[in-house]
């Protein structure tokens, strides 16, 4: 599935907005230095005039050694840095900032698409779950154990440790996670935490609800005009560094979905691409609903993490209602 011209232009416009924002921030910091560091602007002006004067003399026919200008500019830069740090500012205070320092907010490293650009493509084409928005309210900083106690708390702490290890060792240790348990115990939240952390590390992540995933595959499988799209979809699903299938079991169960799920797990396993599955199903329900070969794949190739406890969403709703009633 390829980007349309409009989608590509929209992404590139976003990169231009990033660069404009960071240029504006730099100009504001520079003005702060001009206002608070005596002599800094004079040295900036001296840099500009020295370069301009050298250029005029070259154009007039003088034979000049460029090393002289380079030495002069280096000395001015050294004096500027001294003024800056002596006034309490960091050495990099006037460095250009970037949302993605790898591509400097251009989307490309050399002639290759940057990891941030590739993730933008994934989000544009596949992110019906709006993962970026989800990560604002579901990330490791917000992950809390306040809703768990006793055995439930031990399971949560173990799952959190496994999730953190999964992220920290992602580049060197191939793993898959199967997060299961009762409704509302934080399974999807934990998977979004992992996705958020890996995206920030520059890895490509596709996040799908189980229903959305199989609907996408079905739409392109049974439409003969979409064969090229289907090949591209499979390529992306097989090759992304992390695939998250959320709420397995909410899709309409059929031989088609079971077959597609097995093919997906099998292919990603052969390519050593990590997968996370969350579900409300117990292991017994998983085996009864899907084929034995899918159960075998999960049991042998996935780390099993069970979460239990109260329905956190209901607890939050009740707490909010009680708070409103008090007011």
PDB file of C-alpha atoms in Angstrom:
ATOM      1  CA  UNK A   1       0.000   0.000   0.000  1.00  0.00           C
ATOM      2  CA  UNK A   2       1.653   3.214  -1.146  1.00  0.00           C
ATOM      3  CA  UNK A   3       1.164   6.783   0.001  1.00  0.00           C
ATOM      4  CA  UNK A   4      -0.879   9.033  -2.235  1.00  0.00           C
ATOM      5  CA  UNK A   5       0.747  12.264  -3.360  1.00  0.00           C
ATOM      6  CA  UNK A   6      -1.485  14.148  -0.932  1.00  0.00           C
ATOM      7  CA  UNK A   7      -0.417  11.931   1.983  1.00  0.00           C
ATOM      8  CA  UNK A   8       3.266  12.301   1.086  1.00  0.00           C
ATOM      9  CA  UNK A   9       2.892  16.084   0.802  1.00  0.00           C
ATOM     10  CA  UNK A  10       1.120  16.203   4.178  1.00  0.00           C
ATOM     11  CA  UNK A  11       3.978  14.344   5.866  1.00  0.00           C
ATOM     12  CA  UNK A  12       6.611  16.558   4.248  1.00  0.00           C
ATOM     13  CA  UNK A  13       4.614  19.636   5.303  1.00  0.00           C
ATOM     14  CA  UNK A  14       4.728  18.352   8.880  1.00  0.00           C
ATOM     15  CA  UNK A  15       8.526  18.105   8.654  1.00  0.00           C
ATOM     16  CA  UNK A  16       8.693  21.678   7.358  1.00  0.00           C
ATOM     17  CA  UNK A  17       6.519  22.786  10.287  1.00  0.00           C
ATOM     18  CA  UNK A  18       8.946  21.041  12.656  1.00  0.00           C
ATOM     19  CA  UNK A  19      11.925  22.859  11.132  1.00  0.00           C
ATOM     20  CA  UNK A  20      10.110  26.211  11.257  1.00  0.00           C
ATOM     21  CA  UNK A  21       9.237  25.668  14.918  1.00  0.00           C
ATOM     22  CA  UNK A  22      12.806  24.821  15.863  1.00  0.00           C
ATOM     23  CA  UNK A  23      14.185  27.777  13.865  1.00  0.00           C
ATOM     24  CA  UNK A  24      11.804  30.065  15.739  1.00  0.00           C
ATOM     25  CA  UNK A  25      12.871  28.561  19.076  1.00  0.00           C
ATOM     26  CA  UNK A  26      16.532  29.131  18.169  1.00  0.00           C
ATOM     27  CA  UNK A  27      15.861  32.751  17.185  1.00  0.00           C
ATOM     28  CA  UNK A  28      14.130  33.307  20.527  1.00  0.00           C
ATOM     29  CA  UNK A  29      17.075  31.825  22.435  1.00  0.00           C
ATOM     30  CA  UNK A  30      19.499  33.957  20.420  1.00  0.00           C
ATOM     31  CA  UNK A  31      17.553  37.104  21.290  1.00  0.00           C
ATOM     32  CA  UNK A  32      17.690  36.130  24.969  1.00  0.00           C
ATOM     33  CA  UNK A  33      21.495  35.870  24.688  1.00  0.00           C
ATOM     34  CA  UNK A  34      21.706  39.226  22.876  1.00  0.00           C
ATOM     35  CA  UNK A  35      19.683  40.826  25.682  1.00  0.00           C
ATOM     36  CA  UNK A  36      21.592  39.225  28.558  1.00  0.00           C
ATOM     37  CA  UNK A  37      25.173  38.624  27.399  1.00  0.00           C
ATOM     38  CA  UNK A  38      27.014  41.900  26.743  1.00  0.00           C
ATOM     39  CA  UNK A  39      29.272  41.764  23.688  1.00  0.00           C
ATOM     40  CA  UNK A  40      27.765  38.602  22.165  1.00  0.00           C
ATOM     41  CA  UNK A  41      25.897  40.409  19.399  1.00  0.00           C
ATOM     42  CA  UNK A  42      29.010  42.419  18.574  1.00  0.00           C
ATOM     43  CA  UNK A  43      30.927  39.181  18.035  1.00  0.00           C
ATOM     44  CA  UNK A  44      28.084  37.841  15.866  1.00  0.00           C
ATOM     45  CA  UNK A  45      28.274  41.009  13.772  1.00  0.00           C
ATOM     46  CA  UNK A  46      32.056  40.660  13.620  1.00  0.00           C
ATOM     47  CA  UNK A  47      31.657  37.130  12.215  1.00  0.00           C
ATOM     48  CA  UNK A  48      29.352  38.379   9.466  1.00  0.00           C
ATOM     49  CA  UNK A  49      31.524  41.372   8.560  1.00  0.00           C
ATOM     50  CA  UNK A  50      34.742  39.304   8.489  1.00  0.00           C
ATOM     51  CA  UNK A  51      33.172  36.795   6.076  1.00  0.00           C
ATOM     52  CA  UNK A  52      31.685  39.545   3.895  1.00  0.00           C
ATOM     53  CA  UNK A  53      34.974  41.486   3.755  1.00  0.00           C
ATOM     54  CA  UNK A  54      36.904  38.350   2.806  1.00  0.00           C
ATOM     55  CA  UNK A  55      34.419  37.625   0.039  1.00  0.00           C
ATOM     56  CA  UNK A  56      34.675  41.146  -1.392  1.00  0.00           C
ATOM     57  CA  UNK A  57      38.454  40.968  -1.457  1.00  0.00           C
ATOM     58  CA  UNK A  58      38.376  37.597  -3.236  1.00  0.00           C
ATOM     59  CA  UNK A  59      35.971  39.007  -5.855  1.00  0.00           C
ATOM     60  CA  UNK A  60      38.226  42.021  -6.384  1.00  0.00           C
ATOM     61  CA  UNK A  61      41.062  39.717  -7.411  1.00  0.00           C
ATOM     62  CA  UNK A  62      43.137  39.462  -4.258  1.00  0.00           C
ATOM     63  CA  UNK A  63      44.809  36.124  -3.622  1.00  0.00           C
ATOM     64  CA  UNK A  64      43.982  35.276  -0.054  1.00  0.00           C
ATOM     65  CA  UNK A  65      44.637  32.229   2.085  1.00  0.00           C
ATOM     66  CA  UNK A  66      41.274  30.889   3.272  1.00  0.00           C
ATOM     67  CA  UNK A  67      43.011  29.477   6.315  1.00  0.00           C
ATOM     68  CA  UNK A  68      43.420  33.026   7.608  1.00  0.00           C
ATOM     69  CA  UNK A  69      39.633  33.569   7.558  1.00  0.00           C
ATOM     70  CA  UNK A  70      39.044  30.140   9.100  1.00  0.00           C
ATOM     71  CA  UNK A  71      41.442  30.948  11.952  1.00  0.00           C
ATOM     72  CA  UNK A  72      39.803  34.325  12.485  1.00  0.00           C
ATOM     73  CA  UNK A  73      36.304  32.820  12.627  1.00  0.00           C
ATOM     74  CA  UNK A  74      37.446  30.065  14.993  1.00  0.00           C
ATOM     75  CA  UNK A  75      38.850  32.675  17.376  1.00  0.00           C
ATOM     76  CA  UNK A  76      35.580  34.646  17.295  1.00  0.00           C
ATOM     77  CA  UNK A  77      33.625  31.427  17.924  1.00  0.00           C
ATOM     78  CA  UNK A  78      35.866  30.626  20.894  1.00  0.00           C
ATOM     79  CA  UNK A  79      35.253  34.072  22.402  1.00  0.00           C
ATOM     80  CA  UNK A  80      31.483  33.727  21.849  1.00  0.00           C
ATOM     81  CA  UNK A  81      31.444  30.351  23.594  1.00  0.00           C
ATOM     82  CA  UNK A  82      33.386  31.799  26.531  1.00  0.00           C
ATOM     83  CA  UNK A  83      30.912  34.652  26.854  1.00  0.00           C
ATOM     84  CA  UNK A  84      27.981  32.219  26.672  1.00  0.00           C
ATOM     85  CA  UNK A  85      29.220  29.747  29.298  1.00  0.00           C
ATOM     86  CA  UNK A  86      30.573  32.467  31.620  1.00  0.00           C
ATOM     87  CA  UNK A  87      27.036  33.905  31.636  1.00  0.00           C
ATOM     88  CA  UNK A  88      25.601  30.605  32.835  1.00  0.00           C
ATOM     89  CA  UNK A  89      24.297  29.171  29.555  1.00  0.00           C
ATOM     90  CA  UNK A  90      25.095  25.643  28.380  1.00  0.00           C
ATOM     91  CA  UNK A  91      27.528  25.098  25.509  1.00  0.00           C
ATOM     92  CA  UNK A  92      24.714  23.846  23.275  1.00  0.00           C
ATOM     93  CA  UNK A  93      22.188  26.549  24.191  1.00  0.00           C
ATOM     94  CA  UNK A  94      22.369  28.030  20.692  1.00  0.00           C
ATOM     95  CA  UNK A  95      22.514  24.732  18.824  1.00  0.00           C
ATOM     96  CA  UNK A  96      19.621  23.998  16.490  1.00  0.00           C
ATOM     97  CA  UNK A  97      17.099  21.635  18.065  1.00  0.00           C
ATOM     98  CA  UNK A  98      15.490  18.757  16.191  1.00  0.00           C
ATOM     99  CA  UNK A  99      12.532  16.500  16.832  1.00  0.00           C
ATOM    100  CA  UNK A 100      14.555  13.763  15.126  1.00  0.00           C
ATOM    101  CA  UNK A 101      18.308  14.437  15.353  1.00  0.00           C
ATOM    102  CA  UNK A 102      19.056  11.500  13.007  1.00  0.00           C
ATOM    103  CA  UNK A 103      17.524  13.155   9.919  1.00  0.00           C
ATOM    104  CA  UNK A 104      17.475  16.725  11.301  1.00  0.00           C
ATOM    105  CA  UNK A 105      13.733  16.831  10.578  1.00  0.00           C
ATOM    106  CA  UNK A 106      14.113  16.273   6.850  1.00  0.00           C
ATOM    107  CA  UNK A 107      12.715  12.724   6.811  1.00  0.00           C
ATOM    108  CA  UNK A 108      15.817  11.389   5.072  1.00  0.00           C
ATOM    109  CA  UNK A 109      19.292  10.245   6.038  1.00  0.00           C
ATOM    110  CA  UNK A 110      21.225  10.541   2.806  1.00  0.00           C
ATOM    111  CA  UNK A 111      18.942   9.046   0.174  1.00  0.00           C
ATOM    112  CA  UNK A 112      17.232   6.667   2.613  1.00  0.00           C
ATOM    113  CA  UNK A 113      13.993   7.299   4.480  1.00  0.00           C
ATOM    114  CA  UNK A 114      14.650   7.927   8.159  1.00  0.00           C
ATOM    115  CA  UNK A 115      13.105   5.620  10.760  1.00  0.00           C
ATOM    116  CA  UNK A 116      10.817   8.497  11.804  1.00  0.00           C
ATOM    117  CA  UNK A 117       9.594   8.881   8.194  1.00  0.00           C
ATOM    118  CA  UNK A 118       8.950   5.144   7.919  1.00  0.00           C
ATOM    119  CA  UNK A 119       6.904   5.275  11.129  1.00  0.00           C
ATOM    120  CA  UNK A 120       4.970   8.249   9.740  1.00  0.00           C
ATOM    121  CA  UNK A 121       4.096   6.172   6.680  1.00  0.00           C
ATOM    122  CA  UNK A 122       2.919   3.321   8.907  1.00  0.00           C
ATOM    123  CA  UNK A 123       0.770   5.668  10.982  1.00  0.00           C
ATOM    124  CA  UNK A 124      -0.732   7.255   7.873  1.00  0.00           C
ATOM    125  CA  UNK A 125      -1.585   3.944   6.221  1.00  0.00           C
ATOM    126  CA  UNK A 126      -2.489   1.714   9.125  1.00  0.00           C
ATOM    127  CA  UNK A 127      -3.037   3.561  12.367  1.00  0.00           C
ATOM    128  CA  UNK A 128      -6.805   3.345  12.703  1.00  0.00           C
ATOM    129  CA  UNK A 129      -6.221   2.917  16.430  1.00  0.00           C
ATOM    130  CA  UNK A 130      -4.580   6.382  16.532  1.00  0.00           C
ATOM    131  CA  UNK A 131      -1.567   5.038  18.394  1.00  0.00           C
ATOM    132  CA  UNK A 132       0.161   8.420  18.671  1.00  0.00           C
ATOM    133  CA  UNK A 133      -2.819   9.837  20.551  1.00  0.00           C
ATOM    134  CA  UNK A 134      -3.016   6.737  22.747  1.00  0.00           C
ATOM    135  CA  UNK A 135       0.630   7.082  23.826  1.00  0.00           C
ATOM    136  CA  UNK A 136      -0.103  10.484  25.366  1.00  0.00           C
ATOM    137  CA  UNK A 137      -2.240   8.823  28.035  1.00  0.00           C
ATOM    138  CA  UNK A 138      -0.595   5.385  28.079  1.00  0.00           C
ATOM    139  CA  UNK A 139       3.162   5.241  28.603  1.00  0.00           C
ATOM    140  CA  UNK A 140       5.591   3.869  31.170  1.00  0.00           C
ATOM    141  CA  UNK A 141       5.617   7.155  33.114  1.00  0.00           C
ATOM    142  CA  UNK A 142       1.875   6.818  33.675  1.00  0.00           C
ATOM    143  CA  UNK A 143       1.889   3.081  34.389  1.00  0.00           C
ATOM    144  CA  UNK A 144       0.686   2.690  37.984  1.00  0.00           C
ATOM    145  CA  UNK A 145       0.266  -0.249  40.328  1.00  0.00           C
ATOM    146  CA  UNK A 146      -2.326   1.518  42.499  1.00  0.00           C
ATOM    147  CA  UNK A 147      -5.209  -0.591  41.150  1.00  0.00           C
ATOM    148  CA  UNK A 148      -3.635  -3.936  42.080  1.00  0.00           C
ATOM    149  CA  UNK A 149      -3.088  -5.771  45.340  1.00  0.00           C
ATOM    150  CA  UNK A 150      -2.066  -9.205  46.549  1.00  0.00           C
ATOM    151  CA  UNK A 151      -1.551 -11.797  43.805  1.00  0.00           C
ATOM    152  CA  UNK A 152      -2.825  -9.322  41.201  1.00  0.00           C
ATOM    153  CA  UNK A 153      -0.080  -6.888  42.202  1.00  0.00           C
ATOM    154  CA  UNK A 154       2.610  -9.562  41.892  1.00  0.00           C
ATOM    155  CA  UNK A 155       1.389 -10.408  38.390  1.00  0.00           C
ATOM    156  CA  UNK A 156       1.355  -6.736  37.404  1.00  0.00           C
ATOM    157  CA  UNK A 157       4.878  -6.151  38.721  1.00  0.00           C
ATOM    158  CA  UNK A 158       6.133  -9.220  36.867  1.00  0.00           C
ATOM    159  CA  UNK A 159       4.437  -8.096  33.645  1.00  0.00           C
ATOM    160  CA  UNK A 160       5.859  -4.601  33.967  1.00  0.00           C
ATOM    161  CA  UNK A 161       9.375  -5.973  34.495  1.00  0.00           C
ATOM    162  CA  UNK A 162       8.959  -8.236  31.452  1.00  0.00           C
ATOM    163  CA  UNK A 163       7.716  -5.304  29.374  1.00  0.00           C
ATOM    164  CA  UNK A 164      10.659  -3.123  30.378  1.00  0.00           C
ATOM    165  CA  UNK A 165      13.109  -5.945  29.613  1.00  0.00           C
ATOM    166  CA  UNK A 166      11.387  -6.427  26.243  1.00  0.00           C
ATOM    167  CA  UNK A 167      12.030  -2.771  25.382  1.00  0.00           C
ATOM    168  CA  UNK A 168      15.576  -2.601  26.754  1.00  0.00           C
ATOM    169  CA  UNK A 169      16.695  -5.785  24.960  1.00  0.00           C
ATOM    170  CA  UNK A 170      14.631  -5.319  21.807  1.00  0.00           C
ATOM    171  CA  UNK A 171      17.574  -4.830  19.455  1.00  0.00           C
ATOM    172  CA  UNK A 172      19.499  -7.853  20.673  1.00  0.00           C
ATOM    173  CA  UNK A 173      17.002 -10.342  22.119  1.00  0.00           C
ATOM    174  CA  UNK A 174      14.138 -11.556  19.896  1.00  0.00           C
ATOM    175  CA  UNK A 175      10.965 -12.027  21.963  1.00  0.00           C
ATOM    176  CA  UNK A 176       7.185 -12.113  21.608  1.00  0.00           C
ATOM    177  CA  UNK A 177       4.643 -11.289  24.320  1.00  0.00           C
ATOM    178  CA  UNK A 178       1.181 -12.766  24.882  1.00  0.00           C
ATOM    179  CA  UNK A 179      -0.645 -10.595  27.430  1.00  0.00           C
ATOM    180  CA  UNK A 180      -3.886 -12.148  28.640  1.00  0.00           C
ATOM    181  CA  UNK A 181      -6.383 -11.849  31.464  1.00  0.00           C
ATOM    182  CA  UNK A 182      -9.773 -10.502  32.407  1.00  0.00           C
ATOM    183  CA  UNK A 183     -11.400  -7.345  31.036  1.00  0.00           C
ATOM    184  CA  UNK A 184      -9.970  -3.974  32.048  1.00  0.00           C
ATOM    185  CA  UNK A 185      -6.822  -5.150  33.821  1.00  0.00           C
ATOM    186  CA  UNK A 186      -4.375  -3.041  31.769  1.00  0.00           C
ATOM    187  CA  UNK A 187      -3.350  -5.351  28.936  1.00  0.00           C
ATOM    188  CA  UNK A 188      -3.844  -2.836  26.121  1.00  0.00           C
ATOM    189  CA  UNK A 189      -2.344  -0.076  28.269  1.00  0.00           C
ATOM    190  CA  UNK A 190       0.820  -2.114  28.763  1.00  0.00           C
ATOM    191  CA  UNK A 191       1.106  -2.879  25.038  1.00  0.00           C
ATOM    192  CA  UNK A 192       0.800   0.828  24.201  1.00  0.00           C
ATOM    193  CA  UNK A 193       3.544   1.604  26.757  1.00  0.00           C
ATOM    194  CA  UNK A 194       5.847  -0.810  24.937  1.00  0.00           C
ATOM    195  CA  UNK A 195       4.923   0.552  21.502  1.00  0.00           C
ATOM    196  CA  UNK A 196       5.524   4.126  22.657  1.00  0.00           C
ATOM    197  CA  UNK A 197       8.952   3.313  24.113  1.00  0.00           C
ATOM    198  CA  UNK A 198      10.085   1.486  20.960  1.00  0.00           C
ATOM    199  CA  UNK A 199       8.871   4.217  18.609  1.00  0.00           C
ATOM    200  CA  UNK A 200      10.890   6.711  20.656  1.00  0.00           C
ATOM    201  CA  UNK A 201      13.920   4.453  20.161  1.00  0.00           C
ATOM    202  CA  UNK A 202      13.420   4.605  16.385  1.00  0.00           C
ATOM    203  CA  UNK A 203      11.772   1.215  15.773  1.00  0.00           C
ATOM    204  CA  UNK A 204       8.866   0.692  13.380  1.00  0.00           C
ATOM    205  CA  UNK A 205       5.614  -0.343  15.066  1.00  0.00           C
ATOM    206  CA  UNK A 206       2.242  -1.300  13.585  1.00  0.00           C
ATOM    207  CA  UNK A 207      -0.587  -1.364  16.118  1.00  0.00           C
ATOM    208  CA  UNK A 208      -3.928  -2.932  15.191  1.00  0.00           C
ATOM    209  CA  UNK A 209      -7.039  -4.048  16.963  1.00  0.00           C
ATOM    210  CA  UNK A 210      -7.619  -7.675  16.011  1.00  0.00           C
ATOM    211  CA  UNK A 211     -10.884  -6.723  14.322  1.00  0.00           C
ATOM    212  CA  UNK A 212      -9.269  -3.908  12.334  1.00  0.00           C
ATOM    213  CA  UNK A 213      -6.370  -6.098  11.226  1.00  0.00           C
ATOM    214  CA  UNK A 214      -8.468  -8.900   9.782  1.00  0.00           C
ATOM    215  CA  UNK A 215     -10.947  -6.483   8.235  1.00  0.00           C
ATOM    216  CA  UNK A 216      -8.078  -4.795   6.378  1.00  0.00           C
ATOM    217  CA  UNK A 217      -6.722  -8.127   5.123  1.00  0.00           C
ATOM    218  CA  UNK A 218     -10.197  -9.332   4.111  1.00  0.00           C
ATOM    219  CA  UNK A 219     -11.061  -6.120   2.261  1.00  0.00           C
ATOM    220  CA  UNK A 220      -7.951  -6.436   0.107  1.00  0.00           C
ATOM    221  CA  UNK A 221      -8.113 -10.229  -0.245  1.00  0.00           C
ATOM    222  CA  UNK A 222     -11.596 -10.391  -1.711  1.00  0.00           C
ATOM    223  CA  UNK A 223     -11.282  -7.348  -3.976  1.00  0.00           C
ATOM    224  CA  UNK A 224      -9.498  -8.453  -7.138  1.00  0.00           C
ATOM    225  CA  UNK A 225      -8.501  -4.842  -7.824  1.00  0.00           C
ATOM    226  CA  UNK A 226      -6.496  -4.731  -4.581  1.00  0.00           C
ATOM    227  CA  UNK A 227      -3.971  -7.520  -5.174  1.00  0.00           C
ATOM    228  CA  UNK A 228      -1.068  -5.080  -5.331  1.00  0.00           C
ATOM    229  CA  UNK A 229      -2.278  -3.410  -2.144  1.00  0.00           C
ATOM    230  CA  UNK A 230      -2.524  -6.794  -0.449  1.00  0.00           C
ATOM    231  CA  UNK A 231       1.088  -7.655  -1.288  1.00  0.00           C
ATOM    232  CA  UNK A 232       2.236  -4.332   0.136  1.00  0.00           C
ATOM    233  CA  UNK A 233       0.150  -4.866   3.292  1.00  0.00           C
ATOM    234  CA  UNK A 234       1.661  -8.298   3.853  1.00  0.00           C
ATOM    235  CA  UNK A 235       5.157  -6.869   3.316  1.00  0.00           C
ATOM    236  CA  UNK A 236       4.532  -4.234   5.982  1.00  0.00           C
ATOM    237  CA  UNK A 237       2.937  -6.683   8.431  1.00  0.00           C
ATOM    238  CA  UNK A 238       5.784  -9.160   7.972  1.00  0.00           C
ATOM    239  CA  UNK A 239       8.626  -6.632   8.077  1.00  0.00           C
ATOM    240  CA  UNK A 240       7.697  -4.041  10.725  1.00  0.00           C
ATOM    241  CA  UNK A 241       9.917  -4.480  13.762  1.00  0.00           C
ATOM    242  CA  UNK A 242       6.974  -4.806  16.149  1.00  0.00           C
ATOM    243  CA  UNK A 243       3.394  -5.815  15.362  1.00  0.00           C
ATOM    244  CA  UNK A 244       0.823  -5.363  18.141  1.00  0.00           C
ATOM    245  CA  UNK A 245      -2.473  -7.246  17.773  1.00  0.00           C
ATOM    246  CA  UNK A 246      -4.787  -5.870  20.437  1.00  0.00           C
ATOM    247  CA  UNK A 247      -7.893  -7.643  21.764  1.00  0.00           C
ATOM    248  CA  UNK A 248      -7.512 -10.931  19.914  1.00  0.00           C
ATOM    249  CA  UNK A 249     -10.887 -12.655  19.944  1.00  0.00           C
ATOM    250  CA  UNK A 250     -12.976  -9.556  19.196  1.00  0.00           C
ATOM    251  CA  UNK A 251     -12.747 -10.221  15.450  1.00  0.00           C
ATOM    252  CA  UNK A 252     -15.365 -12.338  13.723  1.00  0.00           C
ATOM    253  CA  UNK A 253     -13.922 -15.812  14.121  1.00  0.00           C
ATOM    254  CA  UNK A 254     -13.720 -17.930  10.966  1.00  0.00           C
ATOM    255  CA  UNK A 255     -11.417 -20.316   9.153  1.00  0.00           C
ATOM    256  CA  UNK A 256     -10.199 -17.267   7.210  1.00  0.00           C
ATOM    257  CA  UNK A 257      -9.102 -15.310  10.292  1.00  0.00           C
ATOM    258  CA  UNK A 258      -7.533 -18.407  11.858  1.00  0.00           C
ATOM    259  CA  UNK A 259      -5.616 -19.129   8.662  1.00  0.00           C
ATOM    260  CA  UNK A 260      -4.439 -15.522   8.327  1.00  0.00           C
ATOM    261  CA  UNK A 261      -3.384 -15.371  11.977  1.00  0.00           C
ATOM    262  CA  UNK A 262      -1.338 -18.542  11.673  1.00  0.00           C
ATOM    263  CA  UNK A 263       0.335 -17.342   8.458  1.00  0.00           C
ATOM    264  CA  UNK A 264       1.138 -14.006  10.087  1.00  0.00           C
ATOM    265  CA  UNK A 265       2.634 -15.544  13.226  1.00  0.00           C
ATOM    266  CA  UNK A 266       4.525 -18.142  11.227  1.00  0.00           C
ATOM    267  CA  UNK A 267       6.041 -15.637   8.797  1.00  0.00           C
ATOM    268  CA  UNK A 268       7.033 -13.161  11.499  1.00  0.00           C
ATOM    269  CA  UNK A 269       8.595 -15.993  13.481  1.00  0.00           C
ATOM    270  CA  UNK A 270      10.654 -17.068  10.472  1.00  0.00           C
ATOM    271  CA  UNK A 271      11.860 -13.478  10.022  1.00  0.00           C
ATOM    272  CA  UNK A 272      12.470 -13.005  13.771  1.00  0.00           C
ATOM    273  CA  UNK A 273      10.130 -10.018  13.958  1.00  0.00           C
ATOM    274  CA  UNK A 274       8.541  -9.442  17.361  1.00  0.00           C
ATOM    275  CA  UNK A 275       4.793  -9.629  17.973  1.00  0.00           C
ATOM    276  CA  UNK A 276       2.650  -8.669  20.947  1.00  0.00           C
ATOM    277  CA  UNK A 277      -0.858 -10.096  21.350  1.00  0.00           C
ATOM    278  CA  UNK A 278      -3.345  -8.967  23.985  1.00  0.00           C
ATOM    279  CA  UNK A 279      -6.588 -10.834  24.680  1.00  0.00           C
ATOM    280  CA  UNK A 280      -9.329 -11.374  27.234  1.00  0.00           C
ATOM    281  CA  UNK A 281      -9.213 -15.093  26.418  1.00  0.00           C
ATOM    282  CA  UNK A 282      -7.798 -17.610  28.795  1.00  0.00           C
ATOM    283  CA  UNK A 283      -5.298 -20.080  27.347  1.00  0.00           C
ATOM    284  CA  UNK A 284      -8.040 -22.707  27.279  1.00  0.00           C
ATOM    285  CA  UNK A 285     -10.353 -20.371  25.337  1.00  0.00           C
ATOM    286  CA  UNK A 286      -7.521 -19.586  22.928  1.00  0.00           C
ATOM    287  CA  UNK A 287      -7.003 -23.261  22.196  1.00  0.00           C
ATOM    288  CA  UNK A 288     -10.724 -23.913  21.776  1.00  0.00           C
ATOM    289  CA  UNK A 289     -11.295 -20.899  19.500  1.00  0.00           C
ATOM    290  CA  UNK A 290      -8.274 -21.213  17.234  1.00  0.00           C
ATOM    291  CA  UNK A 291      -6.450 -24.183  15.807  1.00  0.00           C
ATOM    292  CA  UNK A 292      -4.048 -26.297  17.835  1.00  0.00           C
ATOM    293  CA  UNK A 293      -1.203 -25.097  15.647  1.00  0.00           C
ATOM    294  CA  UNK A 294      -1.908 -21.448  16.605  1.00  0.00           C
ATOM    295  CA  UNK A 295      -2.051 -22.408  20.290  1.00  0.00           C
ATOM    296  CA  UNK A 296       1.215 -24.274  19.843  1.00  0.00           C
ATOM    297  CA  UNK A 297       2.848 -21.238  18.179  1.00  0.00           C
ATOM    298  CA  UNK A 298       1.814 -18.988  21.059  1.00  0.00           C
ATOM    299  CA  UNK A 299       2.738 -21.475  23.786  1.00  0.00           C
ATOM    300  CA  UNK A 300       6.193 -22.162  22.345  1.00  0.00           C
ATOM    301  CA  UNK A 301       7.222 -18.773  20.899  1.00  0.00           C
ATOM    302  CA  UNK A 302       5.605 -16.191  23.202  1.00  0.00           C
ATOM    303  CA  UNK A 303       6.353 -15.126  26.765  1.00  0.00           C
ATOM    304  CA  UNK A 304       3.019 -15.417  28.607  1.00  0.00           C
ATOM    305  CA  UNK A 305       2.028 -12.509  30.844  1.00  0.00           C
ATOM    306  CA  UNK A 306      -1.194 -12.752  32.837  1.00  0.00           C
ATOM    307  CA  UNK A 307      -2.897  -9.701  34.333  1.00  0.00           C
ATOM    308  CA  UNK A 308      -5.753  -9.986  36.816  1.00  0.00           C
ATOM    309  CA  UNK A 309      -7.674  -7.741  39.134  1.00  0.00           C
ATOM    310  CA  UNK A 310     -10.561  -5.269  39.009  1.00  0.00           C
ATOM    311  CA  UNK A 311     -11.789  -3.612  35.816  1.00  0.00           C
ATOM    312  CA  UNK A 312      -9.662  -0.447  36.043  1.00  0.00           C
ATOM    313  CA  UNK A 313     -11.897   1.474  33.643  1.00  0.00           C
ATOM    314  CA  UNK A 314     -14.916   0.847  35.883  1.00  0.00           C
ATOM    315  CA  UNK A 315     -12.937   1.799  38.989  1.00  0.00           C
ATOM    316  CA  UNK A 316     -11.921   5.097  37.359  1.00  0.00           C
ATOM    317  CA  UNK A 317     -15.499   5.843  36.257  1.00  0.00           C
ATOM    318  CA  UNK A 318     -16.827   5.199  39.761  1.00  0.00           C
ATOM    319  CA  UNK A 319     -14.106   7.391  41.305  1.00  0.00           C
ATOM    320  CA  UNK A 320     -14.864  10.192  38.837  1.00  0.00           C
ATOM    321  CA  UNK A 321     -18.609   9.951  39.552  1.00  0.00           C
ATOM    322  CA  UNK A 322     -18.036  10.043  43.303  1.00  0.00           C
ATOM    323  CA  UNK A 323     -15.759  13.063  42.908  1.00  0.00           C
ATOM    324  CA  UNK A 324     -18.398  14.895  40.856  1.00  0.00           C
ATOM    325  CA  UNK A 325     -21.101  14.046  43.403  1.00  0.00           C
ATOM    326  CA  UNK A 326     -19.004  15.514  46.227  1.00  0.00           C
ATOM    327  CA  UNK A 327     -18.633  18.761  44.308  1.00  0.00           C
TER     328      UNK A 327
END
